Coordinates of C-alpha atoms in Angstrom, one line a residue:
M922 CA 0.1 0.0 0.2
N923 CA 2.6 2.0 0.7
N924 CA 4.6 1.4 -2.4
N925 CA 1.1 2.5 -4.3
Y926 CA 0.8 5.7 -2.4
F927 CA 4.3 6.8 -3.5
D928 CA 4.5 5.1 -6.9
L929 CA 4.8 8.9 -10.0
G930 CA 3.1 6.6 -12.3
S931 CA -0.1 6.2 -9.3
K932 CA -3.7 8.4 -10.0
K933 CA -3.3 10.4 -6.5
F934 CA 0.8 11.6 -6.8
L935 CA -0.4 13.1 -10.6
I936 CA -3.5 14.7 -8.7
I937 CA -1.1 16.0 -6.0
T938 CA 1.0 17.4 -8.3
L939 CA -1.4 18.6 -10.4
V940 CA -2.9 20.8 -7.6
I941 CA 0.3 21.8 -6.3
L942 CA 0.9 23.9 -9.7
V943 CA -2.5 25.4 -10.2
C944 CA -1.8 26.4 -6.7
F945 CA 1.9 27.9 -7.8
F946 CA 0.1 29.4 -11.2
L947 CA -2.9 31.3 -9.5
L948 CA -0.4 32.6 -6.7
I949 CA 1.5 33.8 -9.8
V950 CA -1.6 35.6 -11.6
K951 CA -2.0 36.7 -8.3
A952 CA 1.2 38.6 -8.1
F953 CA 1.4 39.6 -11.4
N954 CA -2.5 42.0 -10.7
D955 CA -1.2 43.0 -7.6
L956 CA 1.8 44.5 -9.5
S957 CA -1.0 46.0 -12.3
D958 CA -2.7 47.2 -9.6
A959 CA -0.3 49.1 -7.8
Q960 CA 1.8 50.6 -10.8
A961 CA -2.0 52.2 -12.1
N962 CA -2.2 53.4 -8.1
M963 CA 1.0 55.1 -8.6
E964 CA -0.1 56.4 -11.8
N965 CA -3.5 58.5 -11.0
N966 CA -1.6 59.3 -7.9
Q967 CA 0.8 61.2 -9.7
P968 CA -1.2 63.5 -11.1
Q969 CA -3.0 64.4 -7.9
K970 CA 0.1 65.2 -6.6
Q971 CA 1.2 67.5 -9.7
A972 CA -1.8 68.9 -9.7
A973 CA -1.0 69.8 -5.9
V974 CA 2.2 71.5 -6.6
D975 CA 0.6 73.5 -9.8
I976 CA -2.0 74.8 -7.2
N977 CA 0.8 75.7 -4.9
N978 CA 3.1 77.3 -7.3
V979 CA 0.2 79.6 -8.2
M980 CA -0.7 80.1 -4.9
N981 CA 2.6 81.3 -4.3
T982 CA 3.0 83.4 -7.4
M983 CA -0.9 85.2 -6.7
P984 CA 0.0 89.5 -5.4
R985 CA -0.9 89.8 -2.0
P986 CA -4.0 92.3 -1.8
N987 CA -1.7 94.8 0.0
D988 CA 1.0 94.8 -3.0
S989 CA -1.6 94.4 -5.7
E990 CA -2.7 98.2 -4.5
E991 CA 0.1 99.4 -4.1
Q992 CA 1.1 98.1 -7.6
N993 CA -1.7 99.8 -9.3
Q994 CA -1.2 103.2 -7.2
E995 CA 2.0 103.1 -8.8
E996 CA 1.5 102.3 -12.1
Q997 CA -1.7 105.1 -12.7
P998 CA 0.4 108.2 -13.0
A999 CA 1.8 106.3 -16.1
E1000 CA -1.3 104.8 -17.7
Q1001 CA -2.4 108.1 -17.6
Q1002 CA 0.5 109.3 -19.7
Y1003 CA -0.3 106.6 -21.7
E1004 CA -4.0 107.3 -22.7
P1005 CA -3.1 110.7 -24.6
Q1006 CA -0.7 109.2 -26.4
Q1007 CA -2.4 106.6 -27.7
N1008 CA -5.0 109.1 -28.9
R1009 CA -2.2 111.0 -29.8
G1010 CA -1.2 107.8 -32.2
L1011 CA -4.6 107.6 -33.3
N1012 CA -5.4 111.1 -34.8
V1013 CA -2.6 110.8 -36.3
D1014 CA -3.8 107.5 -38.4
I1015 CA -6.9 108.5 -38.7
Q1016 CA -5.4 111.6 -40.4
S1017 CA -3.2 110.0 -42.4
S1018 CA -5.9 107.0 -43.6
V1019 CA -7.8 110.5 -44.7
N1020 CA -4.7 111.9 -46.2
A1021 CA -4.3 108.5 -48.3
T1022 CA -8.0 108.4 -49.3
E1023 CA -7.7 112.0 -50.4
E1024 CA -4.6 111.4 -52.6
L1025 CA -5.9 107.9 -54.8
K1026 CA -9.5 109.4 -55.0
P1027 CA -10.0 108.5 -59.0
I1028 CA -9.9 112.3 -61.3
D1029 CA -14.2 112.8 -62.6
D1030 CA -14.0 112.7 -66.9
N1031 CA -16.2 116.0 -66.2
D1032 CA -14.0 118.4 -64.7
S1033 CA -11.1 119.8 -66.6
L1034 CA -7.8 120.1 -66.7
P1035 CA -5.5 123.2 -67.3
E1036 CA -3.8 123.3 -70.1
Q1037 CA -0.5 123.7 -68.9
A1038 CA -0.7 120.3 -66.6
V1039 CA -1.4 119.1 -70.0
E1040 CA 1.3 119.9 -71.7
P1041 CA 3.5 118.5 -70.1
V1042 CA 2.3 114.8 -70.9
Q1043 CA 1.7 115.3 -74.6
E1044 CA 5.5 116.5 -74.5
N1045 CA 6.0 112.9 -73.0
N1046 CA 3.9 111.0 -74.9
Q1047 CA 5.7 112.5 -78.1
S1048 CA 9.4 111.2 -76.8
L1049 CA 8.1 107.7 -76.9
S1050 CA 8.8 105.3 -79.5
A1051 CA 5.4 104.6 -80.9
E1052 CA 5.1 101.2 -79.9
Q1053 CA 5.2 102.4 -76.2
Q1054 CA 2.6 105.1 -77.1
L1055 CA 0.7 102.1 -78.3
E1056 CA 1.0 100.4 -75.6
L1057 CA -0.2 103.0 -73.1
Q1058 CA -3.1 103.5 -75.6
F1059 CA -3.7 100.0 -74.8
L1060 CA -3.1 100.3 -70.8
S1061 CA -5.8 103.2 -71.4
A1062 CA -8.5 101.1 -72.7
R1063 CA -7.7 97.9 -70.6
K1064 CA -8.1 100.2 -67.4
N1065 CA -11.4 102.1 -68.6
K1066 CA -12.4 98.2 -69.2
D1067 CA -11.8 97.0 -65.8
E1068 CA -13.6 100.2 -64.3
K1069 CA -16.6 98.9 -65.9
Q1070 CA -16.2 102.2 -68.5
Y1071 CA -17.3 99.9 -71.6
V1072 CA -18.6 103.3 -73.9
K1073 CA -14.8 104.5 -73.8
A1074 CA -12.9 101.1 -73.6
L1075 CA -14.9 100.3 -77.6
E1076 CA -13.6 103.7 -78.7
E1077 CA -10.4 103.5 -77.7
Y1078 CA -9.9 99.7 -79.4
K1079 CA -12.0 101.2 -82.5
A1080 CA -9.7 104.5 -82.5
I1081 CA -6.4 102.0 -82.5
A1082 CA -7.6 99.4 -84.6
E1083 CA -8.3 102.3 -87.1
N1084 CA -4.9 103.9 -86.6
S1085 CA -2.8 100.6 -87.0
T1086 CA -2.3 98.5 -90.4
D1087 CA -0.3 95.8 -88.3
A1088 CA -2.9 92.4 -88.8
S1089 CA -1.8 92.0 -85.2
V1090 CA -2.9 94.8 -83.5
K1091 CA -6.1 95.0 -85.0
A1092 CA -6.4 91.2 -84.1
R1093 CA -5.8 92.4 -80.5
C1094 CA -8.4 94.9 -80.3
Y1095 CA -11.1 93.5 -82.1
E1096 CA -10.6 90.3 -79.5
E1097 CA -11.1 92.8 -76.6
M1098 CA -13.8 94.8 -78.1
A1099 CA -15.2 91.0 -78.4
D1100 CA -14.6 90.4 -74.9
V1101 CA -16.7 94.0 -74.3
Y1102 CA -19.8 93.1 -76.1
G1103 CA -19.6 89.8 -74.4
I1104 CA -19.3 91.1 -70.8
V1105 CA -22.6 93.3 -71.7
K1106 CA -24.1 90.3 -73.2
R1107 CA -24.2 91.6 -76.7
Y1108 CA -22.9 88.0 -78.4
G1109 CA -23.7 88.4 -81.8
T1110 CA -22.0 91.9 -82.0
A1111 CA -19.1 89.4 -79.9
L1112 CA -19.2 86.4 -82.3
S1113 CA -19.0 89.4 -85.4
Y1114 CA -15.6 90.8 -84.0
A1115 CA -14.2 87.4 -82.9
Q1116 CA -14.4 86.6 -86.0
R1117 CA -12.6 89.8 -87.5
A1118 CA -10.2 88.9 -84.7
Y1119 CA -9.4 85.3 -85.7
N1120 CA -9.8 86.5 -89.6
A1121 CA -7.0 88.9 -88.8
A1122 CA -4.2 86.6 -87.0
P1123 CA -5.7 83.4 -86.1
T1124 CA -4.7 81.8 -82.7
T1125 CA -6.7 79.0 -80.5
S1126 CA -7.4 81.7 -77.9
R1127 CA -9.6 83.5 -80.5
E1128 CA -11.3 80.6 -81.9
M1129 CA -12.0 79.1 -78.5
L1130 CA -13.5 82.7 -77.8
I1131 CA -15.7 82.1 -81.0
A1132 CA -16.6 78.5 -79.4
R1133 CA -17.8 80.0 -76.0
L1134 CA -20.0 82.8 -78.1
Y1135 CA -21.2 80.1 -79.9
Y1136 CA -22.3 78.3 -77.2
K1137 CA -23.7 81.6 -75.3
T1138 CA -25.9 82.4 -78.4
G1139 CA -27.1 78.5 -78.7
E1140 CA -25.1 77.2 -81.7
I1141 CA -23.9 74.3 -79.7
D1142 CA -23.5 72.3 -83.1
K1143 CA -21.0 75.2 -84.1
A1144 CA -19.3 75.7 -81.1
T1145 CA -19.0 72.0 -80.5
K1146 CA -17.1 72.1 -84.1
R1147 CA -14.8 74.6 -83.2
V1148 CA -13.9 72.6 -80.6
N1149 CA -13.3 70.0 -82.5
N1150 CA -11.1 71.2 -84.6
I1151 CA -8.9 73.1 -81.7
L1152 CA -8.4 69.7 -80.3
Q1153 CA -8.0 68.0 -83.9
R1154 CA -4.9 70.5 -85.1
D1155 CA -3.2 70.4 -81.0
F1156 CA -3.7 66.2 -81.7
S1157 CA -1.7 67.0 -85.0
N1158 CA 0.7 69.0 -83.6
D1159 CA 1.7 66.5 -80.6
R1160 CA 2.6 63.9 -83.1

């Protein structure tokens, strides 16, 4: 009987060994759980300690009531001296803004300038080359166009086209006039000038302008045909 009790291959010995292993396993698991709980408690306590330290620092840095009253009494004359300076600075800024507005105020077209003020400008224009004078005329027309002075812009573009024998200059004027008429939704007239611009100096941008104006007038087929021509020509050039 004793030999069976201590027999390593007996069921009792195996059961006792299994129970001991299970106990060890439970002890190890419990130890890990206790360690995790202790670490979590330390992490939870650390922000509280840090918050307590921050509160103490804030309390230490806060001025005492008597000190703040004395400081306000010392700073009050300086603030009173600073307020007039701020007002003076504000007045200067406002005056500067008013002066800048007066300087940028556009001159009314109805106001006539003295003849003596016009003569130097004419002399300066005469000293410029023909190409520079042409660009000044285009700039003047463009300015009127940007300012929505469409009638003046059209007159200037028309005058430039009539006074020039260069086909590229005429085409440039007709293209701008077509754009102006398109802005005021006179698409038929705009299409006419766009076609004249393309005939004088064909470019892809001018043909696209014609296509857009065809689309605006409701002629979708013609607009599509123009776009297809542009695409086919571009694809052919890429080969």
